[in-house]
mmCIF file of C-alpha atoms in Angstrom:
data_model
loop_
_atom_site.group_PDB
_atom_site.id
_atom_site.type_symbol
_atom_site.label_atom_id
_atom_site.label_comp_id
_atom_site.label_asym_id
_atom_site.label_seq_id
_atom_site.Cartn_x
_atom_site.Cartn_y
_atom_site.Cartn_z
ATOM 1 C CA MET A 1 1.428 -20.976 -16.639
ATOM 2 C CA THR A 2 -1.733 -21.997 -18.885
ATOM 3 C CA ALA A 3 -4.060 -19.697 -19.780
ATOM 4 C CA GLU A 4 -6.532 -21.630 -17.902
ATOM 5 C CA ARG A 5 -5.716 -20.632 -14.425
ATOM 6 C CA TYR A 6 -5.391 -16.696 -15.458
ATOM 7 C CA HIS A 7 -9.091 -17.393 -15.849
ATOM 8 C CA ALA A 8 -9.403 -18.812 -12.384
ATOM 9 C CA PHE A 9 -7.484 -16.581 -10.748
ATOM 10 C CA ASP A 10 -9.384 -13.741 -12.660
ATOM 11 C CA ALA A 11 -12.673 -15.036 -11.164
ATOM 12 C CA LEU A 12 -11.221 -15.122 -8.159
ATOM 13 C CA ARG A 13 -10.244 -11.353 -8.224
ATOM 14 C CA GLY A 14 -13.643 -10.531 -9.411
ATOM 15 C CA ALA A 15 -15.035 -12.380 -6.934
ATOM 16 C CA MET A 16 -13.261 -10.792 -3.579
ATOM 17 C CA MET A 17 -14.442 -7.528 -4.792
ATOM 18 C CA LEU A 18 -17.801 -8.014 -4.859
ATOM 19 C CA LEU A 19 -18.215 -9.658 -1.374
ATOM 20 C CA GLY A 20 -16.749 -5.913 -0.609
ATOM 21 C CA VAL A 21 -20.745 -5.184 -1.923
ATOM 22 C CA VAL A 22 -21.335 -7.837 0.968
ATOM 23 C CA LEU A 23 -18.862 -6.777 3.788
ATOM 24 C CA HIS A 24 -19.978 -3.304 3.380
ATOM 25 C CA SER A 25 -23.886 -3.631 3.843
ATOM 26 C CA ALA A 26 -23.262 -5.179 6.768
ATOM 27 C CA THR A 27 -20.972 -2.396 7.891
ATOM 28 C CA MET A 28 -24.118 -0.299 8.752
ATOM 29 C CA TYR A 29 -25.876 -2.380 10.814
ATOM 30 C CA SER A 30 -22.365 -3.240 13.405
ATOM 31 C CA THR A 31 -22.367 -2.846 16.959
ATOM 32 C CA ILE A 32 -19.028 -1.275 16.376
ATOM 33 C CA ASP A 33 -18.540 2.290 16.231
ATOM 34 C CA GLY A 34 -16.719 4.554 13.046
ATOM 35 C CA VAL A 35 -16.753 1.028 11.000
ATOM 36 C CA TRP A 36 -18.789 3.255 7.901
ATOM 37 C CA TRP A 37 -20.002 6.250 6.671
ATOM 38 C CA MET A 38 -23.107 6.150 8.481
ATOM 39 C CA LYS A 39 -25.183 4.032 11.024
ATOM 40 C CA ASP A 40 -28.443 2.618 11.344
ATOM 41 C CA PRO A 41 -30.653 2.255 14.557
ATOM 42 C CA ALA A 42 -30.569 -1.268 14.047
ATOM 43 C CA THR A 43 -27.894 -3.165 14.906
ATOM 44 C CA GLY A 44 -27.040 -6.580 15.577
ATOM 45 C CA ARG A 45 -23.611 -9.169 16.276
ATOM 46 C CA TRP A 46 -24.690 -11.223 13.150
ATOM 47 C CA ALA A 47 -23.272 -7.954 11.300
ATOM 48 C CA ASP A 48 -20.056 -8.352 13.649
ATOM 49 C CA ALA A 49 -19.440 -11.901 12.885
ATOM 50 C CA LEU A 50 -20.058 -11.126 9.454
ATOM 51 C CA ILE A 51 -17.815 -8.527 8.757
ATOM 52 C CA GLY A 52 -15.284 -10.156 10.897
ATOM 53 C CA PHE A 53 -15.020 -13.098 8.669
ATOM 54 C CA ILE A 54 -15.216 -11.525 5.412
ATOM 55 C CA HIS A 55 -12.160 -8.668 6.666
ATOM 56 C CA ALA A 56 -10.072 -11.554 7.331
ATOM 57 C CA PHE A 57 -9.843 -12.929 3.967
ATOM 58 C CA ARG A 58 -11.026 -11.115 1.258
ATOM 59 C CA LEU A 59 -8.267 -8.134 0.442
ATOM 60 C CA PRO A 60 -5.826 -10.724 1.713
ATOM 61 C CA ALA A 61 -6.933 -13.464 -1.176
ATOM 62 C CA PHE A 62 -6.779 -10.054 -3.369
ATOM 63 C CA PHE A 63 -3.649 -9.391 -2.585
ATOM 64 C CA VAL A 64 -2.571 -12.683 -3.290
ATOM 65 C CA MET A 65 -3.801 -12.498 -6.866
ATOM 66 C CA ALA A 66 -2.044 -8.593 -7.042
ATOM 67 C CA GLY A 67 1.423 -10.066 -6.374
ATOM 68 C CA PHE A 68 0.485 -13.211 -9.200
ATOM 69 C CA PHE A 69 -0.279 -10.671 -11.359
ATOM 70 C CA THR A 70 2.178 -7.729 -10.932
ATOM 71 C CA CYS A 71 5.066 -11.146 -11.229
ATOM 72 C CA LEU A 72 3.256 -12.064 -14.313
ATOM 73 C CA LEU A 73 3.468 -8.448 -15.459
ATOM 74 C CA ARG A 74 6.904 -7.893 -14.814
ATOM 75 C CA GLU A 75 7.663 -11.049 -16.597
ATOM 76 C CA LYS A 76 6.154 -10.307 -19.866
ATOM 77 C CA ARG A 77 6.994 -6.441 -19.997
ATOM 78 C CA GLY A 78 10.006 -5.385 -17.697
ATOM 79 C CA TRP A 79 10.456 -3.400 -14.561
ATOM 80 C CA GLN A 80 9.282 0.427 -16.253
ATOM 81 C CA ALA A 81 6.426 -1.058 -18.555
ATOM 82 C CA MET A 82 5.195 -3.172 -15.253
ATOM 83 C CA ILE A 83 5.456 0.054 -12.516
ATOM 84 C CA GLU A 84 3.844 2.153 -15.746
ATOM 85 C CA ASN A 85 0.888 -0.126 -15.847
ATOM 86 C CA ARG A 86 0.585 -0.508 -11.825
ATOM 87 C CA MET A 87 0.626 3.412 -11.876
ATOM 88 C CA ALA A 88 -1.944 4.265 -14.305
ATOM 89 C CA ARG A 89 -4.327 1.525 -13.641
ATOM 90 C CA LEU A 90 -4.192 2.452 -9.252
ATOM 91 C CA GLY A 91 -2.975 5.516 -9.391
ATOM 92 C CA LEU A 92 -5.154 7.406 -11.741
ATOM 93 C CA PRO A 93 -8.285 5.670 -10.698
ATOM 94 C CA PHE A 94 -7.228 6.803 -7.121
ATOM 95 C CA LEU A 95 -6.985 10.191 -7.664
ATOM 96 C CA LEU A 96 -10.381 10.417 -10.244
ATOM 97 C CA ALA A 97 -11.974 8.519 -7.218
ATOM 98 C CA MET A 98 -10.449 10.903 -4.684
ATOM 99 C CA VAL A 99 -12.094 14.255 -6.799
ATOM 100 C CA THR A 100 -15.678 12.533 -7.740
ATOM 101 C CA ILE A 101 -16.698 9.734 -5.310
ATOM 102 C CA TYR A 102 -15.226 10.079 -2.046
ATOM 103 C CA PRO A 103 -16.860 14.349 -1.582
ATOM 104 C CA VAL A 104 -20.452 12.408 -2.527
ATOM 105 C CA LEU A 105 -19.688 9.885 0.468
ATOM 106 C CA LYS A 106 -18.525 12.379 2.752
ATOM 107 C CA LEU A 107 -20.585 14.613 2.612
ATOM 108 C CA ALA A 108 -23.255 12.487 2.811
ATOM 109 C CA SER A 109 -21.852 11.124 5.805
ATOM 110 C CA VAL A 110 -21.636 14.346 7.209
ATOM 111 C CA TYR A 111 -25.311 15.159 6.371
ATOM 112 C CA ALA A 112 -26.308 11.537 8.318
ATOM 113 C CA HIS A 113 -24.832 12.764 11.160
ATOM 114 C CA PHE A 114 -26.331 15.857 11.901
ATOM 115 C CA ALA A 115 -29.627 14.435 10.533
ATOM 116 C CA GLY A 116 -29.275 12.379 13.809
ATOM 117 C CA GLN A 117 -28.414 14.902 15.996
ATOM 118 C CA GLY A 118 -32.377 16.495 15.102
ATOM 119 C CA ALA A 119 -30.272 19.056 13.676
ATOM 120 C CA ALA A 120 -31.248 20.730 10.537
ATOM 121 C CA PRO A 121 -28.739 18.577 8.454
ATOM 122 C CA GLY A 122 -28.126 21.161 5.922
ATOM 123 C CA VAL A 123 -27.470 24.055 7.227
ATOM 124 C CA ALA A 124 -25.388 22.440 9.401
ATOM 125 C CA LEU A 125 -23.880 20.853 6.478
ATOM 126 C CA MET A 126 -23.243 23.961 5.004
ATOM 127 C CA ASP A 127 -22.039 25.554 8.114
ATOM 128 C CA TRP A 128 -19.134 22.660 8.549
ATOM 129 C CA LEU A 129 -18.192 23.101 4.936
ATOM 130 C CA ARG A 130 -17.156 27.191 5.759
ATOM 131 C CA ARG A 131 -15.296 26.299 8.558
ATOM 132 C CA GLY A 132 -13.351 24.095 6.533
ATOM 133 C CA ARG A 133 -13.848 21.220 7.986
ATOM 134 C CA PHE A 134 -13.923 18.919 4.679
ATOM 135 C CA THR A 135 -10.667 19.536 3.461
ATOM 136 C CA ALA A 136 -9.153 18.820 7.430
ATOM 137 C CA THR A 137 -10.776 16.061 7.978
ATOM 138 C CA LEU A 138 -9.912 14.791 4.558
ATOM 139 C CA GLU A 139 -8.853 10.780 4.112
ATOM 140 C CA PRO A 140 -8.751 8.415 1.537
ATOM 141 C CA GLY A 141 -11.926 6.413 2.807
ATOM 142 C CA HIS A 142 -12.243 3.209 1.179
ATOM 143 C CA MET A 143 -9.911 4.031 -1.401
ATOM 144 C CA TRP A 144 -7.125 3.509 1.129
ATOM 145 C CA PHE A 145 -6.958 -0.158 -0.508
ATOM 146 C CA LEU A 146 -5.459 1.190 -3.078
ATOM 147 C CA GLU A 147 -3.335 3.537 -1.480
ATOM 148 C CA THR A 148 -1.887 0.655 0.363
ATOM 149 C CA LEU A 149 -1.802 -1.914 -2.696
ATOM 150 C CA LEU A 150 0.569 0.984 -4.683
ATOM 151 C CA TRP A 151 2.912 1.260 -1.415
ATOM 152 C CA THR A 152 3.141 -2.334 -1.731
ATOM 153 C CA ILE A 153 3.732 -2.669 -4.908
ATOM 154 C CA LEU A 154 6.606 -0.192 -4.694
ATOM 155 C CA VAL A 155 8.342 -1.864 -2.008
ATOM 156 C CA ALA A 156 8.021 -5.156 -3.630
ATOM 157 C CA THR A 157 10.146 -3.716 -6.532
ATOM 158 C CA ALA A 158 11.969 -2.514 -4.476
ATOM 159 C CA GLY A 159 12.910 -6.200 -2.595
ATOM 160 C CA ALA A 160 12.247 -8.061 -5.990
ATOM 161 C CA ARG A 161 15.258 -10.399 -5.984
ATOM 162 C CA TRP A 162 14.643 -11.262 -2.312
ATOM 163 C CA LEU A 163 11.347 -12.011 -3.296
ATOM 164 C CA ASP A 164 12.594 -13.934 -6.260
ATOM 165 C CA ARG A 165 15.022 -15.569 -4.461
ATOM 166 C CA LEU A 166 12.355 -16.568 -1.616
ATOM 167 C CA ALA A 167 10.018 -17.986 -3.936
ATOM 168 C CA ALA A 168 13.246 -19.875 -5.781
ATOM 169 C CA GLY A 169 13.526 -21.636 -2.376
ATOM 170 C CA LEU A 170 12.236 -24.568 -1.685
ATOM 171 C CA TRP A 171 10.517 -23.998 1.545
ATOM 172 C CA PHE A 172 8.522 -21.724 -0.258
ATOM 173 C CA ARG A 173 7.462 -24.424 -2.602
ATOM 174 C CA ARG A 174 7.103 -26.960 0.418
ATOM 175 C CA VAL A 175 4.982 -24.710 1.837
ATOM 176 C CA MET A 176 2.579 -23.650 -1.122
ATOM 177 C CA THR A 177 2.214 -27.387 -2.259
ATOM 178 C CA SER A 178 1.694 -29.303 1.373
ATOM 179 C CA ARG A 179 -1.731 -29.248 2.537
ATOM 180 C CA MET A 180 -0.521 -27.232 6.135
ATOM 181 C CA GLY A 181 0.825 -24.285 3.958
ATOM 182 C CA TRP A 182 -1.997 -22.556 5.509
ATOM 183 C CA ALA A 183 -0.512 -23.389 9.276
ATOM 184 C CA ALA A 184 3.134 -21.944 8.187
ATOM 185 C CA MET A 185 2.008 -18.645 6.233
ATOM 186 C CA ALA A 186 -0.335 -17.995 9.543
ATOM 187 C CA ALA A 187 2.902 -18.206 11.263
ATOM 188 C CA VAL A 188 4.222 -15.362 8.834
ATOM 189 C CA SER A 189 1.526 -13.446 8.821
ATOM 190 C CA PHE A 190 1.343 -13.554 12.687
ATOM 191 C CA PRO A 191 4.197 -11.481 14.031
ATOM 192 C CA THR A 192 2.276 -8.448 11.524
ATOM 193 C CA LEU A 193 -0.922 -9.087 13.370
ATOM 194 C CA LEU A 194 0.646 -8.141 16.255
ATOM 195 C CA LEU A 195 1.601 -4.669 15.070
ATOM 196 C CA THR A 196 -2.391 -3.801 14.645
ATOM 197 C CA GLU A 197 -5.285 -2.124 17.077
ATOM 198 C CA VAL A 198 -6.975 -5.842 18.071
ATOM 199 C CA GLY A 199 -5.171 -8.311 16.234
ATOM 200 C CA LEU A 200 -6.746 -8.276 13.260
ATOM 201 C CA LEU A 201 -5.763 -6.099 9.875
ATOM 202 C CA ASP A 202 -5.641 -2.744 9.872
ATOM 203 C CA THR A 203 -7.765 -0.163 8.507
ATOM 204 C CA PRO A 204 -5.230 2.624 7.748
ATOM 205 C CA LYS A 205 -6.598 6.348 7.682
ATOM 206 C CA GLY A 206 -4.656 9.321 5.815
ATOM 207 C CA PHE A 207 -2.697 9.641 3.256
ATOM 208 C CA SER A 208 0.925 8.975 4.604
ATOM 209 C CA PRO A 209 2.336 5.029 4.503
ATOM 210 C CA HIS A 210 0.803 3.006 7.388
ATOM 211 C CA TRP A 211 4.065 1.005 7.143
ATOM 212 C CA HIS A 212 2.819 -1.943 9.343
ATOM 213 C CA VAL A 213 -0.392 -2.271 7.403
ATOM 214 C CA VAL A 214 1.974 -2.556 4.412
ATOM 215 C CA ALA A 215 4.040 -5.139 5.956
ATOM 216 C CA SER A 216 0.542 -7.235 6.989
ATOM 217 C CA TYR A 217 -0.342 -7.277 3.283
ATOM 218 C CA LEU A 218 2.911 -7.565 1.595
ATOM 219 C CA VAL A 219 2.710 -11.213 2.882
ATOM 220 C CA PHE A 220 -0.130 -11.988 1.001
ATOM 221 C CA PHE A 221 1.193 -10.012 -1.940
ATOM 222 C CA ALA A 222 4.841 -12.425 -1.687
ATOM 223 C CA PHE A 223 2.850 -15.136 -1.592
ATOM 224 C CA GLY A 224 1.207 -14.327 -5.073
ATOM 225 C CA TRP A 225 4.859 -13.597 -6.263
ATOM 226 C CA GLY A 226 5.888 -16.794 -5.170
ATOM 227 C CA LEU A 227 2.855 -18.683 -7.018
ATOM 228 C CA TYR A 228 3.510 -17.024 -10.370
ATOM 229 C CA CYS A 229 7.251 -18.016 -9.887
ATOM 230 C CA ASN A 230 6.573 -21.746 -9.185
ATOM 231 C CA ARG A 231 3.180 -21.900 -11.541
ATOM 232 C CA GLY A 232 4.189 -25.268 -12.807
ATOM 233 C CA ALA A 233 3.559 -26.524 -9.805
ATOM 234 C CA LEU A 234 -0.259 -24.657 -9.284
ATOM 235 C CA GLY A 235 -1.879 -28.034 -9.835
ATOM 236 C CA ALA A 236 -0.789 -28.974 -6.170
ATOM 237 C CA LEU A 237 -3.159 -26.275 -4.770
ATOM 238 C CA ARG A 238 -6.447 -27.505 -6.549
ATOM 239 C CA ARG A 239 -7.036 -30.456 -3.544
ATOM 240 C CA GLY A 240 -7.942 -27.530 -1.179
ATOM 241 C CA GLY A 241 -11.298 -26.751 -0.951
ATOM 242 C CA TRP A 242 -14.546 -26.504 1.348
ATOM 243 C CA PRO A 243 -12.521 -28.284 4.178
ATOM 244 C CA GLU A 244 -10.209 -25.146 4.628
ATOM 245 C CA MET A 245 -13.356 -22.918 4.198
ATOM 246 C CA VAL A 246 -15.483 -24.638 6.894
ATOM 247 C CA ALA A 247 -12.401 -24.500 8.993
ATOM 248 C CA ALA A 248 -12.002 -20.988 8.948
ATOM 249 C CA ALA A 249 -15.758 -20.345 9.441
ATOM 250 C CA VAL A 250 -15.237 -22.685 12.496
ATOM 251 C CA LEU A 251 -12.563 -20.431 13.965
ATOM 252 C CA LEU A 252 -14.863 -17.231 13.383
ATOM 253 C CA VAL A 253 -16.366 -18.650 17.208
ATOM 254 C CA PRO A 254 -13.697 -17.879 19.008
ATOM 255 C CA VAL A 255 -11.946 -14.887 17.026
ATOM 256 C CA ILE A 256 -15.326 -12.981 18.010
ATOM 257 C CA GLY A 257 -15.243 -14.154 21.533
ATOM 258 C CA VAL A 258 -12.125 -12.994 22.155
ATOM 259 C CA LEU A 259 -13.111 -9.700 20.014
ATOM 260 C CA ILE A 260 -15.915 -9.228 22.300
ATOM 261 C CA VAL A 261 -13.745 -9.420 25.403
ATOM 262 C CA GLN A 262 -11.301 -6.665 23.765
ATOM 263 C CA ILE A 263 -14.192 -3.953 22.319
ATOM 264 C CA GLU A 264 -15.448 -4.391 26.070
ATOM 265 C CA GLN A 265 -12.207 -3.221 28.024
ATOM 266 C CA ARG A 266 -11.365 -0.806 25.221
ATOM 267 C CA GLY A 267 -8.434 1.415 26.350
ATOM 268 C CA THR A 268 -6.519 -1.652 28.499
ATOM 269 C CA ARG A 269 -4.825 -4.093 26.689
ATOM 270 C CA VAL A 270 -6.114 -7.118 27.044
ATOM 271 C CA TRP A 271 -2.922 -9.024 26.301
ATOM 272 C CA GLY A 272 -4.682 -13.300 26.211
ATOM 273 C CA ALA A 273 -7.117 -11.793 24.307
ATOM 274 C CA TYR A 274 -4.923 -9.891 21.992
ATOM 275 C CA VAL A 275 -2.634 -12.993 21.042
ATOM 276 C CA ALA A 276 -5.441 -14.895 20.374
ATOM 277 C CA THR A 277 -7.013 -12.429 17.798
ATOM 278 C CA ALA A 278 -3.841 -12.346 15.665
ATOM 279 C CA ALA A 279 -2.596 -16.151 15.340
ATOM 280 C CA LEU A 280 -6.910 -16.881 15.161
ATOM 281 C CA SER A 281 -7.329 -14.477 12.209
ATOM 282 C CA ALA A 282 -4.177 -15.509 10.579
ATOM 283 C CA ALA A 283 -5.440 -18.978 10.320
ATOM 284 C CA MET A 284 -8.818 -18.022 8.802
ATOM 285 C CA ALA A 285 -7.446 -15.989 6.462
ATOM 286 C CA TRP A 286 -5.048 -18.328 5.466
ATOM 287 C CA LEU A 287 -6.984 -21.591 5.115
ATOM 288 C CA MET A 288 -9.462 -19.352 3.420
ATOM 289 C CA ILE A 289 -7.014 -18.929 0.873
ATOM 290 C CA TYR A 290 -5.331 -22.112 0.565
ATOM 291 C CA GLY A 291 -9.404 -23.157 0.511
ATOM 292 C CA LEU A 292 -10.765 -20.327 -2.416
ATOM 293 C CA LEU A 293 -7.095 -21.200 -4.710
ATOM 294 C CA GLY A 294 -8.697 -25.119 -4.632
ATOM 295 C CA VAL A 295 -12.267 -24.352 -5.101
ATOM 296 C CA PHE A 296 -11.131 -21.606 -7.884
ATOM 297 C CA GLN A 297 -8.887 -23.849 -9.906
ATOM 298 C CA ARG A 298 -11.279 -26.604 -10.210
ATOM 299 C CA ARG A 299 -14.598 -24.342 -10.753
ATOM 300 C CA PHE A 300 -13.098 -21.360 -13.338
ATOM 301 C CA ALA A 301 -10.135 -22.748 -14.331
ATOM 302 C CA ASN A 302 -11.931 -23.029 -18.121
ATOM 303 C CA PRO A 303 -12.595 -19.815 -20.125
ATOM 304 C CA GLY A 304 -16.171 -18.673 -19.399
ATOM 305 C CA ARG A 305 -18.105 -15.412 -19.542
ATOM 306 C CA VAL A 306 -19.064 -14.931 -15.986
ATOM 307 C CA GLY A 307 -15.708 -15.091 -14.783
ATOM 308 C CA ARG A 308 -14.293 -12.759 -17.164
ATOM 309 C CA TYR A 309 -16.952 -10.013 -16.553
ATOM 310 C CA LEU A 310 -16.337 -10.588 -12.645
ATOM 311 C CA ALA A 311 -12.821 -9.649 -13.363
ATOM 312 C CA ASP A 312 -13.259 -6.894 -15.634
ATOM 313 C CA SER A 313 -15.782 -5.252 -13.625
ATOM 314 C CA ALA A 314 -14.434 -5.543 -9.890
ATOM 315 C CA TYR A 315 -12.468 -2.738 -10.012
ATOM 316 C CA TRP A 316 -15.651 -0.503 -10.904
ATOM 317 C CA VAL A 317 -17.723 -2.214 -8.257
ATOM 318 C CA TYR A 318 -14.973 -1.563 -5.820
ATOM 319 C CA LEU A 319 -14.441 1.722 -6.131
ATOM 320 C CA ILE A 320 -18.387 2.401 -6.826
ATOM 321 C CA HIS A 321 -20.656 0.292 -4.285
ATOM 322 C CA PRO A 322 -20.219 2.972 -1.420
ATOM 323 C CA VAL A 323 -22.598 5.355 -3.108
ATOM 324 C CA ALA A 324 -25.283 2.771 -3.938
ATOM 325 C CA LEU A 325 -25.474 1.271 -0.809
ATOM 326 C CA VAL A 326 -25.407 4.785 0.848
ATOM 327 C CA VAL A 327 -28.314 5.452 -1.737
ATOM 328 C CA VAL A 328 -30.132 3.064 -0.264
ATOM 329 C CA GLN A 329 -29.112 2.653 3.658
ATOM 330 C CA TYR A 330 -29.719 5.973 4.327
ATOM 331 C CA PRO A 331 -33.487 6.387 3.511
ATOM 332 C CA MET A 332 -33.812 3.018 5.581
ATOM 333 C CA THR A 333 -32.703 4.228 8.881
ATOM 334 C CA GLY A 334 -36.585 4.890 9.322
ATOM 335 C CA LEU A 335 -37.623 1.735 8.545
ATOM 336 C CA ALA A 336 -38.867 0.214 11.448
ATOM 337 C CA ALA A 337 -37.188 -3.641 10.532
ATOM 338 C CA PRO A 338 -34.583 -5.806 11.610
ATOM 339 C CA SER A 339 -31.068 -4.760 10.808
ATOM 340 C CA PHE A 340 -30.549 -8.308 8.702
ATOM 341 C CA VAL A 341 -33.649 -7.642 6.719
ATOM 342 C CA LYS A 342 -32.561 -3.885 5.848
ATOM 343 C CA PHE A 343 -28.928 -5.604 5.372
ATOM 344 C CA LEU A 344 -30.540 -8.074 2.511
ATOM 345 C CA LEU A 345 -32.356 -4.976 1.214
ATOM 346 C CA GLY A 346 -29.372 -3.142 0.576
ATOM 347 C CA LEU A 347 -27.855 -5.906 -1.209
ATOM 348 C CA ALA A 348 -30.847 -6.371 -3.599
ATOM 349 C CA PHE A 349 -30.919 -3.058 -4.832
ATOM 350 C CA ALA A 350 -26.818 -2.314 -4.416
ATOM 351 C CA VAL A 351 -25.300 -5.303 -6.804
ATOM 352 C CA PRO A 352 -27.872 -4.050 -9.577
ATOM 353 C CA VAL A 353 -27.383 -0.923 -9.616
ATOM 354 C CA VAL A 354 -23.344 -1.114 -9.722
ATOM 355 C CA TYR A 355 -23.515 -4.250 -12.173
ATOM 356 C CA LEU A 356 -25.947 -1.683 -14.399
ATOM 357 C CA SER A 357 -23.840 1.529 -14.343
ATOM 358 C CA TYR A 358 -21.094 -0.836 -14.634
ATOM 359 C CA ASP A 359 -22.604 -1.984 -17.878
ATOM 360 C CA LEU A 360 -23.649 0.899 -18.952
ATOM 361 C CA LEU A 361 -21.591 3.356 -18.009
ATOM 362 C CA VAL A 362 -18.121 2.036 -17.794
ATOM 363 C CA ARG A 363 -17.549 -0.524 -19.820
ATOM 364 C CA PRO A 364 -18.107 0.502 -23.045
ATOM 365 C CA THR A 365 -17.072 4.290 -22.772
ATOM 366 C CA TRP A 366 -13.246 5.873 -21.680
ATOM 367 C CA VAL A 367 -13.945 4.908 -18.158
ATOM 368 C CA GLY A 368 -12.897 1.145 -19.099
ATOM 369 C CA VAL A 369 -10.321 2.132 -21.093
ATOM 370 C CA VAL A 370 -8.942 3.632 -17.830
ATOM 371 C CA LEU A 371 -9.643 0.885 -15.698
ATOM 372 C CA ASN A 372 -9.560 -2.455 -17.644
ATOM 373 C CA GLY A 373 -7.426 -1.150 -20.368
ATOM 374 C CA ARG A 374 -10.070 -0.994 -23.173
ATOM 375 C CA ARG A 375 -13.493 -0.478 -23.982
ATOM 376 C CA ALA A 376 -15.868 -3.498 -24.582
ATOM 377 C CA ASP A 377 -19.556 -3.923 -25.742
ATOM 378 C CA PRO A 378 -22.039 -4.081 -22.780
ATOM 379 C CA VAL A 379 -23.761 -7.183 -21.515
ATOM 380 C CA TRP A 380 -27.298 -6.428 -22.887
ATOM 381 C CA ARG A 381 -26.080 -6.616 -26.470
ATOM 382 C CA GLU A 382 -24.258 -9.268 -26.354
ATOM 383 C CA VAL A 383 -27.395 -10.958 -25.083
ATOM 384 C CA ALA A 384 -29.523 -9.668 -27.818
ATOM 385 C CA ALA A 385 -26.900 -11.146 -30.454
ATOM 386 C CA TRP A 386 -27.219 -14.437 -28.368
ATOM 387 C CA TRP A 387 -31.350 -13.771 -28.453
ATOM 388 C CA ARG A 388 -31.547 -13.718 -31.992
ATOM 389 C CA GLY A 389 -29.113 -15.764 -33.159
ATOM 390 C CA ARG A 390 -31.336 -18.017 -30.884
ATOM 391 C CA MET A 391 -34.715 -17.021 -32.813
ATOM 392 C CA VAL A 392 -33.696 -16.805 -35.972
ATOM 393 C CA PRO A 393 -33.050 -20.781 -36.625
ATOM 394 C CA ALA A 394 -36.736 -21.327 -34.698
ATOM 395 C CA ASN A 395 -38.800 -18.250 -37.415
ATOM 396 C CA ALA A 396 -36.255 -20.403 -40.449
ATOM 397 C CA GLU A 397 -37.849 -23.332 -39.699
ATOM 398 C CA ILE A 398 -41.721 -22.384 -38.910
ATOM 399 C CA GLY A 399 -40.854 -20.499 -42.571
ATOM 400 C CA LEU A 400 -40.217 -23.934 -44.199
ATOM 401 C CA GLN A 401 -43.438 -25.137 -42.498
#
């Protein structure tokens, strides 16, 4: 695989993490309970639709990239170095986030819960802590993604010979390069979604492996593994793009319809709606993946600072963005404004704060070494150097006059 394709996939990986900020900004205003750390009184179905759409493809696309780069590491460095790298780059940040970021989010969530009940939230929170509820309710939070990725990598490592044989098969290459390859992959994902709660990819809670979730994401990871094994044929995926993505967006309408049927009859398995949700969401995910692979290979194939910055910052953006959102979302619960306006205000605050924190606190520090394997100069220094270089010739010309 050529270097330009690395840039395209790096940018795609970073963009999917940035979409997490959009997704979680919307969850505050969803009509569905239990999807975020806290809930605003103003909710809307628009948030449900946006969440359902992004959730269907965001992490699946990321797992495709994870499979691709894990296979690359295996080939370039060998098995032991690949596993050590993944444990260091995934396991260590997971542990650090659990002792730093998770407590902040959990305590803020409990505080907001008691405040919503009209109790003295500070006193109630202290009592909650005294009763040992913090340790009793400990869970990965949004770090579940890292845990699931680690389990997926371990399973893939154990079955690497099978993955290699699958990727070397004529069937995979045909699926990979066919215009209807998304349909074949949707058929593979469909049975794994029949193991979920409502036919959508589940979000696990707790620290023990949720094997049905691992199975769902393993399909995407294995596809990425196969992409690297067949990297010489990646050019065929460049033809994908907006038609597939528009088709995926159109499928959102029936997906929301069958989801509403299930939500309104919660506690009773509505098999028709359940199976339809699984089939349609599988198709939506793979349409988006094939479309995104095409768009990013065409638009981000060449080295670019924006794409590289997105890739470098992706990990930090994923870990820290819930804190930035909670900081701005909780004060807005008392704001008399439409939910969509609050959603946009949350994004307007959180996105700059997250990237500023990355540039100042992560990129040039030891945290950047943990997350990215190296330190790098903050962007503001690069911008300043660029500006000085731009101004010097102009000043010299003025002096000559």
